[in-house]
């Protein structure tokens, strides 16, 4: 006798390309090629929703985020992305002068 066997595909965890922005800005994390049933981003600091496939990231400092994707059958995959925050510019026109 033979029994049918179902092989579930392993989920993909593409966290997307690195992104940089200025303080006060934000970037959308994740990628269209991500497949799975549950998503967990760590650290959760600076994220709109650490359980969303594509959360909005607004970290105060440069952060490396890790995405773990699970398919509900015990299979997981991980990916990571660096989100850089540029330092705020400082304007200095020099000392006051009188003409």
PDB file of C-alpha atoms in Angstrom:
ATOM      1  CA  UNK A   1       0.000   0.000   0.000  1.00  0.00           C
ATOM      2  CA  UNK A   2       0.978   3.539  -0.473  1.00  0.00           C
ATOM      3  CA  UNK A   3      -0.018   6.677   1.365  1.00  0.00           C
ATOM      4  CA  UNK A   4      -0.229  10.137  -0.123  1.00  0.00           C
ATOM      5  CA  UNK A   5       2.536  12.422   1.079  1.00  0.00           C
ATOM      6  CA  UNK A   6       2.247  16.181   1.092  1.00  0.00           C
ATOM      7  CA  UNK A   7       5.443  18.209   1.189  1.00  0.00           C
ATOM      8  CA  UNK A   8       4.838  21.780   2.296  1.00  0.00           C
ATOM      9  CA  UNK A   9       7.165  24.392   0.811  1.00  0.00           C
ATOM     10  CA  UNK A  10       9.531  26.150   3.175  1.00  0.00           C
ATOM     11  CA  UNK A  11       8.549  29.794   3.751  1.00  0.00           C
ATOM     12  CA  UNK A  12      10.714  32.579   2.338  1.00  0.00           C
ATOM     13  CA  UNK A  13      11.954  35.441   4.511  1.00  0.00           C
ATOM     14  CA  UNK A  14      13.191  38.304   2.375  1.00  0.00           C
ATOM     15  CA  UNK A  15      13.439  41.312   4.693  1.00  0.00           C
ATOM     16  CA  UNK A  16      14.138  43.667   1.779  1.00  0.00           C
ATOM     17  CA  UNK A  17      17.104  45.850   0.870  1.00  0.00           C
ATOM     18  CA  UNK A  18      18.971  48.048   3.370  1.00  0.00           C
ATOM     19  CA  UNK A  19      17.466  51.508   3.776  1.00  0.00           C
ATOM     20  CA  UNK A  20      18.732  54.837   5.111  1.00  0.00           C
ATOM     21  CA  UNK A  21      16.837  57.983   6.063  1.00  0.00           C
ATOM     22  CA  UNK A  22      17.131  61.194   8.073  1.00  0.00           C
ATOM     23  CA  UNK A  23      15.865  61.541  11.669  1.00  0.00           C
ATOM     24  CA  UNK A  24      12.081  61.833  11.741  1.00  0.00           C
ATOM     25  CA  UNK A  25      11.713  59.788   8.536  1.00  0.00           C
ATOM     26  CA  UNK A  26      10.504  56.233   8.064  1.00  0.00           C
ATOM     27  CA  UNK A  27      10.801  53.267   5.732  1.00  0.00           C
ATOM     28  CA  UNK A  28       8.490  50.330   4.928  1.00  0.00           C
ATOM     29  CA  UNK A  29      10.149  46.962   5.676  1.00  0.00           C
ATOM     30  CA  UNK A  30       9.536  43.648   3.960  1.00  0.00           C
ATOM     31  CA  UNK A  31       9.342  42.427   0.410  1.00  0.00           C
ATOM     32  CA  UNK A  32       6.641  41.200  -1.963  1.00  0.00           C
ATOM     33  CA  UNK A  33       8.349  37.784  -2.212  1.00  0.00           C
ATOM     34  CA  UNK A  34       7.737  36.976   1.479  1.00  0.00           C
ATOM     35  CA  UNK A  35       5.480  33.941   1.965  1.00  0.00           C
ATOM     36  CA  UNK A  36       4.203  32.512   5.213  1.00  0.00           C
ATOM     37  CA  UNK A  37       1.435  32.558   7.783  1.00  0.00           C
ATOM     38  CA  UNK A  38       3.125  34.400  10.648  1.00  0.00           C
ATOM     39  CA  UNK A  39       5.740  37.146  10.663  1.00  0.00           C
ATOM     40  CA  UNK A  40       7.860  38.271  13.604  1.00  0.00           C
ATOM     41  CA  UNK A  41      10.294  41.204  13.449  1.00  0.00           C
ATOM     42  CA  UNK A  42      12.929  41.695  16.165  1.00  0.00           C
ATOM     43  CA  UNK A  43      13.659  44.013  17.762  1.00  0.00           C
ATOM     44  CA  UNK A  44      10.151  45.491  17.820  1.00  0.00           C
ATOM     45  CA  UNK A  45      11.491  48.940  18.775  1.00  0.00           C
ATOM     46  CA  UNK A  46      10.608  51.544  16.158  1.00  0.00           C
ATOM     47  CA  UNK A  47       8.160  49.307  14.246  1.00  0.00           C
ATOM     48  CA  UNK A  48       4.479  50.042  13.627  1.00  0.00           C
ATOM     49  CA  UNK A  49       3.618  46.323  14.053  1.00  0.00           C
ATOM     50  CA  UNK A  50       6.270  43.667  14.780  1.00  0.00           C
ATOM     51  CA  UNK A  51       3.868  40.934  13.545  1.00  0.00           C
ATOM     52  CA  UNK A  52       3.065  42.502  10.152  1.00  0.00           C
ATOM     53  CA  UNK A  53       4.670  41.350   6.901  1.00  0.00           C
ATOM     54  CA  UNK A  54       5.543  44.939   5.964  1.00  0.00           C
ATOM     55  CA  UNK A  55       5.722  47.195   9.047  1.00  0.00           C
ATOM     56  CA  UNK A  56       6.683  50.864   8.991  1.00  0.00           C
ATOM     57  CA  UNK A  57      10.089  51.395  10.636  1.00  0.00           C
ATOM     58  CA  UNK A  58      10.940  54.660  12.390  1.00  0.00           C
ATOM     59  CA  UNK A  59      13.936  53.790  14.587  1.00  0.00           C
ATOM     60  CA  UNK A  60      15.726  56.571  16.462  1.00  0.00           C
ATOM     61  CA  UNK A  61      19.126  55.069  15.575  1.00  0.00           C
ATOM     62  CA  UNK A  62      20.540  52.625  13.023  1.00  0.00           C
ATOM     63  CA  UNK A  63      18.985  49.197  13.691  1.00  0.00           C
ATOM     64  CA  UNK A  64      19.406  45.687  12.290  1.00  0.00           C
ATOM     65  CA  UNK A  65      15.990  44.014  12.072  1.00  0.00           C
ATOM     66  CA  UNK A  66      15.504  40.241  11.786  1.00  0.00           C
ATOM     67  CA  UNK A  67      12.389  38.764  10.179  1.00  0.00           C
ATOM     68  CA  UNK A  68      11.233  35.232  11.097  1.00  0.00           C
ATOM     69  CA  UNK A  69       8.538  33.728   8.858  1.00  0.00           C
ATOM     70  CA  UNK A  70       6.626  30.551   9.770  1.00  0.00           C
ATOM     71  CA  UNK A  71       4.244  28.554   7.575  1.00  0.00           C
ATOM     72  CA  UNK A  72       2.144  26.869  10.282  1.00  0.00           C
ATOM     73  CA  UNK A  73       3.706  23.427   9.740  1.00  0.00           C
ATOM     74  CA  UNK A  74       6.784  24.009  11.885  1.00  0.00           C
ATOM     75  CA  UNK A  75       8.912  25.356   9.060  1.00  0.00           C
ATOM     76  CA  UNK A  76      10.587  28.733   9.530  1.00  0.00           C
ATOM     77  CA  UNK A  77      12.966  30.992   7.650  1.00  0.00           C
ATOM     78  CA  UNK A  78      14.794  34.145   8.675  1.00  0.00           C
ATOM     79  CA  UNK A  79      16.115  37.220   6.937  1.00  0.00           C
ATOM     80  CA  UNK A  80      17.578  40.509   8.102  1.00  0.00           C
ATOM     81  CA  UNK A  81      17.844  44.113   7.000  1.00  0.00           C
ATOM     82  CA  UNK A  82      19.810  47.142   8.194  1.00  0.00           C
ATOM     83  CA  UNK A  83      17.906  50.403   8.591  1.00  0.00           C
ATOM     84  CA  UNK A  84      20.303  53.329   8.886  1.00  0.00           C
ATOM     85  CA  UNK A  85      19.468  56.678  10.419  1.00  0.00           C
ATOM     86  CA  UNK A  86      21.701  59.517   9.234  1.00  0.00           C
ATOM     87  CA  UNK A  87      22.858  61.952  11.908  1.00  0.00           C
ATOM     88  CA  UNK A  88      20.945  65.235  11.983  1.00  0.00           C
ATOM     89  CA  UNK A  89      22.840  68.009  10.145  1.00  0.00           C
ATOM     90  CA  UNK A  90      24.230  70.931  12.123  1.00  0.00           C
ATOM     91  CA  UNK A  91      24.028  74.383  10.567  1.00  0.00           C
ATOM     92  CA  UNK A  92      26.786  76.853  11.482  1.00  0.00           C
ATOM     93  CA  UNK A  93      27.086  80.148   9.625  1.00  0.00           C
ATOM     94  CA  UNK A  94      30.012  81.284  11.798  1.00  0.00           C
ATOM     95  CA  UNK A  95      30.148  84.130  14.282  1.00  0.00           C
ATOM     96  CA  UNK A  96      27.934  87.221  13.928  1.00  0.00           C
ATOM     97  CA  UNK A  97      29.605  90.023  11.902  1.00  0.00           C
ATOM     98  CA  UNK A  98      28.830  93.676  11.473  1.00  0.00           C
ATOM     99  CA  UNK A  99      29.557  95.533   8.283  1.00  0.00           C
TER     100      UNK A  99
END
